[in-house]
Short mmCIF file of C-alpha atoms in Angstrom, two decimals:
data_model
loop_
_atom_site.label_atom_id
_atom_site.label_comp_id
_atom_site.label_asym_id
_atom_site.label_seq_id
_atom_site.Cartn_x
_atom_site.Cartn_y
_atom_site.Cartn_z
CA MET A 1 186.98 140.96 -93.23
CA ASP A 2 187.61 139.99 -89.54
CA ARG A 3 190.72 141.00 -87.57
CA ARG A 4 192.42 137.60 -87.66
CA THR A 5 192.06 137.41 -91.45
CA ARG A 6 193.25 140.84 -92.04
CA GLU A 7 196.33 140.45 -89.74
CA TYR A 8 197.16 137.05 -91.30
CA LEU A 9 197.07 138.46 -94.84
CA SER A 10 198.97 141.69 -93.93
CA GLY A 11 201.65 139.45 -92.26
CA ARG A 12 201.98 137.19 -95.34
CA PHE A 13 202.02 140.08 -97.77
CA GLY A 14 204.95 141.57 -95.65
CA ASP A 15 206.70 138.17 -95.94
CA TYR A 16 206.35 138.24 -99.68
CA TYR A 17 207.61 141.80 -99.97
CA ARG A 18 210.75 140.94 -97.90
CA SER A 19 212.12 138.96 -100.82
CA ALA A 20 210.20 140.50 -103.63
CA ASP A 21 211.78 142.68 -106.39
CA PRO A 22 209.13 145.04 -107.76
CA THR A 23 209.69 146.61 -111.16
CA LEU A 24 210.06 150.24 -111.06
CA PRO A 25 208.62 152.33 -114.00
CA PRO A 26 210.85 154.84 -115.93
CA ASP A 27 211.34 158.00 -113.95
CA PRO A 28 209.96 156.79 -110.56
CA ASP A 29 210.92 159.92 -108.83
CA ALA A 30 208.62 162.00 -111.13
CA ARG A 31 205.58 159.85 -110.47
CA GLU A 32 202.86 159.93 -107.86
CA TRP A 33 202.68 156.89 -105.53
CA GLY A 34 199.74 155.44 -103.79
CA HIS A 35 198.67 152.45 -101.82
CA ILE A 36 195.68 150.86 -100.03
CA PRO A 37 196.39 149.52 -96.49
CA TRP A 38 194.63 146.73 -94.73
CA THR A 39 191.99 148.69 -93.08
CA ARG A 40 189.25 147.50 -90.88
CA GLY A 41 185.81 146.46 -92.22
CA GLU A 42 184.80 146.48 -95.89
CA SER A 43 185.76 150.10 -96.76
CA THR A 44 189.12 150.84 -98.32
CA THR A 45 191.27 154.07 -98.05
CA MET A 46 193.62 155.22 -100.63
CA VAL A 47 196.77 156.81 -99.50
CA ARG A 48 198.00 158.88 -102.42
CA HIS A 49 199.83 162.21 -103.41
CA GLN A 50 203.10 160.80 -102.32
CA SER A 51 206.47 160.88 -104.02
CA ILE A 52 208.77 157.95 -104.00
CA TYR A 53 211.15 160.01 -101.82
CA GLU A 54 208.39 160.19 -99.15
CA LEU A 55 208.05 156.37 -99.12
CA GLY A 56 211.86 155.88 -98.76
CA ASP A 57 213.40 152.70 -100.18
CA LEU A 58 210.47 151.17 -101.85
CA SER A 59 211.35 147.53 -100.98
CA ASP A 60 211.74 148.59 -97.38
CA PHE A 61 208.45 150.47 -97.52
CA LEU A 62 206.58 147.50 -98.96
CA ALA A 63 208.09 144.97 -96.43
CA ARG A 64 207.17 147.29 -93.52
CA GLU A 65 203.59 148.47 -94.58
CA ALA A 66 202.71 145.36 -96.43
CA PRO A 67 199.89 147.34 -98.34
CA ARG A 68 196.85 145.66 -99.86
CA HIS A 69 197.33 147.25 -103.26
CA VAL A 70 200.19 149.37 -104.64
CA TYR A 71 200.03 151.97 -107.47
CA PHE A 72 202.11 154.53 -109.38
CA SER A 73 200.88 157.35 -111.74
CA ALA A 74 200.92 156.95 -115.45
CA ALA A 75 201.84 160.65 -115.45
CA CYS A 76 205.09 162.26 -114.49
CA TYR A 77 205.10 165.63 -112.59
CA ASP A 78 207.50 168.21 -111.42
CA ASP A 79 206.34 167.83 -107.91
CA PRO A 80 204.53 164.35 -107.60
CA GLY A 81 203.99 164.75 -103.87
CA ALA A 82 201.96 167.92 -104.12
CA ASP A 83 198.35 167.62 -102.81
CA THR A 84 196.64 169.03 -105.81
CA MET A 85 196.95 168.30 -109.57
CA ASP A 86 197.60 171.89 -110.33
CA GLU A 87 200.42 172.08 -107.77
CA LYS A 88 201.95 168.76 -109.16
CA ARG A 89 202.61 170.37 -112.59
CA TRP A 90 201.77 167.76 -115.23
CA ARG A 91 204.57 166.95 -117.65
CA GLY A 92 203.00 164.12 -119.63
CA ALA A 93 201.66 160.64 -119.24
CA ASP A 94 202.08 157.12 -120.49
CA LEU A 95 199.44 155.77 -122.74
CA VAL A 96 197.76 153.02 -120.68
CA PHE A 97 195.15 150.43 -121.67
CA ASP A 98 193.15 148.31 -119.19
CA LEU A 99 191.36 145.10 -120.17
CA ASP A 100 189.10 143.66 -117.47
CA ALA A 101 186.96 140.48 -117.79
CA ASP A 102 184.09 142.36 -116.32
CA HIS A 103 183.92 144.46 -119.46
CA LEU A 104 184.10 141.80 -122.00
CA PRO A 105 180.78 141.48 -123.91
CA SER A 106 181.52 137.69 -124.41
CA VAL A 107 181.79 137.15 -120.58
CA ASP A 108 178.97 136.87 -118.02
CA PRO A 109 180.69 137.44 -114.64
CA ASP A 110 177.88 135.62 -112.90
CA GLU A 111 178.18 132.48 -114.97
CA ALA A 112 181.83 132.19 -116.03
CA THR A 113 184.66 130.84 -113.88
CA TYR A 114 187.46 132.85 -112.92
CA ALA A 115 189.68 130.80 -115.18
CA GLU A 116 187.26 131.24 -118.09
CA MET A 117 187.22 135.03 -117.54
CA LEU A 118 190.99 135.15 -117.50
CA ALA A 119 191.18 133.10 -120.81
CA ALA A 120 188.74 135.46 -122.60
CA CYS A 121 190.64 138.43 -121.35
CA LYS A 122 193.86 137.12 -122.77
CA ASP A 123 192.17 136.64 -126.20
CA ALA A 124 191.13 140.36 -125.95
CA LEU A 125 194.74 141.26 -125.06
CA GLU A 126 196.04 139.55 -128.23
CA ARG A 127 193.63 141.67 -130.25
CA LEU A 128 194.59 144.88 -128.50
CA LEU A 129 198.33 144.19 -129.09
CA ASP A 130 197.67 143.53 -132.65
CA LEU A 131 195.89 146.87 -133.08
CA LEU A 132 198.58 148.82 -131.16
CA GLU A 133 201.54 147.31 -132.90
CA THR A 134 200.24 146.74 -136.48
CA ASP A 135 197.91 149.74 -136.93
CA PHE A 136 199.68 152.31 -134.84
CA GLY A 137 203.13 151.03 -134.97
CA PHE A 138 203.87 151.41 -131.33
CA GLU A 139 207.19 149.81 -130.30
CA ASP A 140 207.67 150.44 -126.51
CA VAL A 141 204.83 148.31 -125.37
CA THR A 142 204.88 146.81 -121.83
CA VAL A 143 202.29 144.11 -120.90
CA VAL A 144 201.27 143.43 -117.25
CA PHE A 145 198.95 140.89 -115.87
CA SER A 146 196.90 142.93 -113.28
CA GLY A 147 196.81 140.31 -110.71
CA GLY A 148 192.96 140.48 -110.93
CA ARG A 149 190.75 139.80 -113.87
CA GLY A 150 192.80 141.26 -116.69
CA TYR A 151 195.83 143.00 -118.20
CA HIS A 152 197.42 146.55 -118.40
CA VAL A 153 199.38 147.61 -121.47
CA HIS A 154 201.70 150.55 -121.16
CA VAL A 155 202.90 152.52 -124.24
CA ARG A 156 205.74 154.86 -123.55
CA ASP A 157 206.71 157.30 -126.32
CA ASP A 158 207.81 160.83 -125.97
CA GLY A 159 205.54 161.72 -128.91
CA LEU A 160 202.53 160.35 -127.07
CA ALA A 161 203.18 161.73 -123.64
CA GLY A 162 201.75 165.10 -124.18
CA LEU A 163 198.32 163.88 -125.56
CA ASP A 164 195.32 165.20 -123.83
CA SER A 165 192.21 163.28 -122.90
CA ALA A 166 190.44 164.09 -126.14
CA ALA A 167 193.40 162.90 -128.32
CA ARG A 168 193.55 159.71 -126.13
CA ARG A 169 189.85 159.15 -126.59
CA GLU A 170 190.29 159.12 -130.42
CA ILE A 171 192.77 156.21 -129.95
CA VAL A 172 190.19 154.48 -127.78
CA ASP A 173 187.51 155.04 -130.42
CA TYR A 174 189.79 153.53 -133.14
CA VAL A 175 190.64 150.43 -130.92
CA ARG A 176 187.00 149.85 -130.14
CA ALA A 177 185.77 150.82 -133.63
CA VAL A 178 183.37 153.37 -132.05
CA ASP A 179 180.93 154.89 -134.75
CA LEU A 180 183.24 153.25 -137.45
CA ASP A 181 182.10 154.65 -140.91
CA VAL A 182 181.78 151.19 -142.69
CA GLU A 183 180.82 152.87 -145.99
CA GLY A 184 183.85 155.06 -145.70
CA LEU A 185 186.17 151.98 -145.93
CA VAL A 186 185.35 152.11 -149.75
CA ARG A 187 186.77 154.98 -151.74
CA THR A 188 186.27 156.12 -155.29
CA ARG A 189 189.44 156.40 -157.32
CA ALA A 190 190.21 157.40 -160.94
CA VAL A 191 191.86 154.58 -163.08
CA GLY A 192 192.57 154.85 -166.61
CA GLY A 193 190.15 157.64 -167.33
CA THR A 194 187.37 156.04 -165.47
CA THR A 195 186.39 155.81 -161.82
CA ARG A 196 185.99 152.74 -159.67
CA ARG A 197 185.17 151.88 -156.04
CA GLU A 198 188.00 150.38 -154.06
CA LEU A 199 188.42 149.03 -150.60
CA ARG A 200 191.01 151.01 -148.56
CA THR A 201 193.74 148.28 -148.30
CA GLN A 202 196.65 150.37 -147.10
CA GLY A 203 195.97 150.36 -143.41
CA GLY A 204 193.41 150.53 -140.62
CA TRP A 205 190.11 148.91 -140.64
CA GLY A 206 190.07 148.90 -144.38
CA ARG A 207 193.12 146.76 -144.57
CA ARG A 208 191.74 144.50 -141.81
CA THR A 209 188.39 144.04 -143.76
CA HIS A 210 190.51 143.45 -147.02
CA ARG A 211 192.30 140.69 -145.22
CA ARG A 212 189.11 139.01 -144.08
CA LEU A 213 187.72 139.34 -147.59
CA GLN A 214 190.77 137.53 -149.00
CA ARG A 215 190.21 134.74 -146.47
CA PHE A 216 186.67 134.45 -147.24
CA VAL A 217 187.36 134.19 -151.05
CA ASP A 218 189.97 131.58 -150.33
CA GLU A 219 187.43 129.55 -148.49
CA LEU A 220 184.94 129.89 -151.36
CA SER A 221 187.43 128.61 -153.79
CA ASP A 222 187.70 125.24 -151.98
CA LEU A 223 183.80 124.79 -152.47
CA GLU A 224 181.81 123.54 -155.39
CA GLU A 225 180.24 126.32 -157.35
CA ALA A 226 176.77 125.54 -156.03
CA ASP A 227 178.05 125.60 -152.41
CA ALA A 228 179.95 128.69 -152.96
CA LYS A 229 176.88 130.52 -154.31
CA GLU A 230 174.78 129.15 -151.41
CA ARG A 231 177.36 130.54 -149.00
CA LEU A 232 177.34 133.95 -150.63
CA MET A 233 173.57 134.05 -150.53
CA GLU A 234 173.64 133.76 -146.79
CA PHE A 235 174.39 137.49 -146.68
CA ASP A 236 171.41 139.79 -146.90
CA GLY A 237 171.09 141.62 -150.13
CA ILE A 238 172.95 138.78 -152.21
CA GLY A 239 170.70 136.64 -154.31
CA ASP A 240 171.47 134.16 -157.11
CA GLY A 241 172.31 136.77 -159.73
CA ARG A 242 174.70 138.67 -157.56
CA ALA A 243 176.36 135.60 -156.10
CA THR A 244 177.04 134.47 -159.72
CA THR A 245 178.54 137.98 -160.66
CA LEU A 246 180.68 137.85 -157.50
CA LEU A 247 182.21 134.42 -158.18
CA GLY A 248 183.15 135.63 -161.69
CA ALA A 249 184.95 138.75 -160.27
CA PHE A 250 186.83 136.54 -157.74
CA ASP A 251 188.47 134.66 -160.66
CA GLY A 252 190.66 137.72 -161.47
CA ASP A 253 192.80 140.20 -159.63
CA ALA A 254 189.90 142.20 -158.24
CA VAL A 255 190.07 140.83 -154.65
CA ALA A 256 193.74 141.41 -154.42
CA ASP A 257 193.45 144.93 -155.62
CA GLY A 258 190.47 145.64 -153.30
CA ASN A 259 188.36 146.51 -156.37
CA VAL A 260 184.67 146.25 -155.50
CA GLU A 261 183.54 147.64 -158.65
CA ALA A 262 184.13 144.30 -160.49
CA GLY A 263 181.68 142.47 -158.48
CA GLY A 264 178.73 144.85 -158.96
CA PRO A 265 176.41 145.87 -156.28
CA GLY A 266 176.83 142.61 -154.51
CA ALA A 267 180.53 143.41 -153.82
CA ARG A 268 179.67 146.37 -151.80
CA THR A 269 177.12 144.47 -149.80
CA LEU A 270 179.66 141.70 -149.14
CA VAL A 271 182.31 144.14 -148.07
CA GLU A 272 180.17 145.94 -145.68
CA ALA A 273 178.93 142.72 -144.13
CA LEU A 274 182.55 141.52 -143.69
CA ALA A 275 183.61 144.85 -142.29
CA ARG A 276 181.00 144.45 -139.42
CA GLU A 277 182.26 140.85 -138.90
CA THR A 278 185.86 142.23 -138.74
CA VAL A 279 184.86 144.86 -136.22
CA ALA A 280 183.07 142.17 -134.10
CA ALA A 281 186.08 139.89 -134.14
CA GLU A 282 189.10 142.37 -133.87
CA THR A 283 188.20 145.13 -131.63
CA ALA A 284 189.42 145.18 -128.19
CA PRO A 285 186.97 146.18 -125.38
CA ILE A 286 189.36 148.42 -123.32
CA ASP A 287 188.23 150.45 -120.37
CA GLU A 288 188.06 153.96 -121.84
CA PRO A 289 188.38 155.94 -118.47
CA VAL A 290 191.76 154.37 -117.82
CA THR A 291 193.17 155.42 -121.18
CA THR A 292 191.77 158.95 -121.20
CA ASP A 293 192.59 159.73 -117.56
CA THR A 294 195.98 161.60 -117.76
CA HIS A 295 196.46 161.36 -114.13
CA ARG A 296 195.58 157.72 -113.62
CA LEU A 297 197.21 155.43 -110.96
CA ILE A 298 198.10 151.99 -112.13
CA ARG A 299 199.23 148.82 -110.33
CA LEU A 300 202.95 148.30 -109.65
CA PRO A 301 204.43 145.23 -111.43
CA GLY A 302 205.86 142.81 -108.81
CA SER A 303 203.28 143.89 -106.19
CA LEU A 304 200.39 141.69 -104.89
CA HIS A 305 196.84 142.14 -105.79
CA GLY A 306 194.78 142.49 -102.57
CA GLY A 307 191.75 140.95 -104.07
CA SER A 308 193.46 137.67 -105.19
CA GLY A 309 196.82 137.27 -103.62
CA LEU A 310 198.34 137.00 -107.15
CA VAL A 311 201.36 138.88 -108.42
CA VAL A 312 200.93 141.83 -110.75
CA ARG A 313 203.26 140.27 -113.27
CA ARG A 314 205.20 142.12 -116.06
CA LEU A 315 205.27 139.77 -119.18
CA ASP A 316 207.83 139.39 -121.87
CA ARG A 317 206.15 139.81 -125.11
CA SER A 318 207.58 136.52 -126.42
CA ALA A 319 206.30 134.66 -123.31
CA LEU A 320 202.76 135.85 -123.50
CA ASP A 321 201.36 132.69 -125.32
CA ASP A 322 202.62 130.34 -122.58
CA PHE A 323 201.58 132.56 -119.73
CA ASP A 324 199.04 131.06 -117.24
CA PRO A 325 198.01 133.60 -114.59
CA LEU A 326 196.57 130.93 -112.35
CA VAL A 327 200.06 129.27 -112.30
CA ASP A 328 202.64 131.80 -113.29
CA ALA A 329 201.26 134.56 -111.05
CA VAL A 330 200.90 132.47 -107.85
CA PRO A 331 203.59 133.65 -105.41
CA GLU A 332 206.09 130.75 -104.75
CA ARG A 333 206.00 131.76 -101.03
CA PHE A 334 202.46 130.92 -100.81
CA THR A 335 202.92 127.38 -102.24
CA ARG A 336 205.07 125.83 -99.51
CA ARG A 337 202.49 125.03 -96.89
CA SER A 338 198.86 124.52 -96.00
CA VAL A 339 196.61 126.72 -93.96
CA ARG A 340 193.36 126.26 -92.07
CA VAL A 341 190.41 128.44 -93.10
CA GLU A 342 186.65 128.50 -92.71
CA VAL A 343 185.12 128.55 -96.22
CA THR A 344 182.14 130.78 -96.27
CA ASP A 345 181.48 130.81 -100.10
CA PRO A 346 182.06 127.28 -101.30
CA GLY A 347 182.91 126.24 -104.91
CA THR A 348 185.58 125.32 -107.21
CA VAL A 349 189.01 127.07 -107.29
CA GLU A 350 191.50 126.59 -110.10
CA LEU A 351 194.99 127.54 -108.94
CA ASP A 352 198.61 126.58 -109.12
CA GLY A 353 197.95 123.95 -111.73
CA ASP A 354 195.21 122.18 -109.71
CA SER A 355 191.48 122.28 -109.17
CA PHE A 356 189.91 122.38 -105.62
CA THR A 357 186.35 121.83 -105.00
CA LEU A 358 185.60 123.18 -101.57
CA ASP A 359 182.71 122.77 -99.27
CA ALA A 360 181.64 125.29 -96.66
CA GLY A 361 183.27 125.00 -93.19
CA GLU A 362 186.85 124.54 -91.61
CA GLN A 363 189.42 122.77 -93.69
CA SER A 364 193.06 122.72 -94.60
CA VAL A 365 194.08 124.02 -97.97
CA PRO A 366 197.14 125.05 -99.88
CA GLU A 367 198.20 128.54 -98.80
CA CYS A 368 197.89 130.11 -102.11
CA VAL A 369 194.27 128.77 -102.26
CA GLY A 370 193.62 130.17 -98.71
CA VAL A 371 194.91 133.57 -99.46
CA PHE A 372 192.85 133.60 -102.74
CA LEU A 373 189.76 132.80 -100.84
CA MET A 374 190.40 135.23 -97.99
CA THR A 375 191.22 138.22 -100.27
CA ARG A 376 188.05 137.55 -102.05
CA ASN A 377 185.95 137.37 -98.80
CA ARG A 378 185.20 133.68 -99.50
CA ALA A 379 186.96 132.46 -96.37
CA ARG A 380 188.14 133.38 -92.92
CA LYS A 381 191.47 132.50 -91.24
CA VAL A 382 191.02 130.23 -88.22
CA LYS A 383 193.43 128.96 -85.59
CA GLU A 384 195.80 126.18 -86.67
#
């Protein structure tokens, strides 16, 4: 990034911060603070091991320094400004999850547009929140658009703060269904003097698989018998005979009870196949190191992302469905005028409710588009 571009962005970030109202985390004085300034060249330098007291008034600091990125620690410490982790004296940490489009198996970063990546990441966010709130029962959940390619989720609970990295990794493994024992979702239970195999329907991945099984059976009930049998025989290991037995078992209460004994061997085959489908459809591909790192720095809501010029936006849970990051995270200050830039990486940009197809060379664009391009090294600032 050349000097003119760097100085322009630094100045405009400072203008944004002069009227911004960043959202402080709980216990801000117990957290470590860090930021990345607008350094020369392509390298970045993280300034960290600071307490909020060293920064002074946060709003004044942000307006004065206009940093490229701003962070605070998920952890709380006795002395957050100390130079080493041992000297900081760790008290505990929020449980933090990171979803980034680059890590989504359904997204090819080289082929997908920025808008497509964000849409895919929002779908993954919905799955993550369902897991955290339904399966774990977490209540104090904060959702933040990262300003880049995804979302952060903060869970704050005194009962979780002391978890070490190993315990947090177990939560990650559950959310990602790592090494899930599909066969273990079925248990053997004594009923009326006999034993029978039942799907674990009370919670976890067993309950999720049971829910998918019920939906599948409802779909079969809308089909003619021949079509329903054909649909069942699409699963490996289920032939004509097993399909007939399964359809007979579906007429009773077996499905509602999770009874996989009634359908014979085909029921177990079907349940295991649906369990794999459930895992593929309902897991959330979170970034493991972010959750397991008990000293992690995370972006400050209300700050600007130096790689996009978008706002790191805290989201109300009720407003999540309607949130469009390419509109709602665009700083209003950057929508009021146009700027001249030299586009070095042409293409289409979707931002602020519009689509812009840009050729290489000098041109005038809305400032939010110019800032987006410059922060992503796709354009340079030129004289007006």
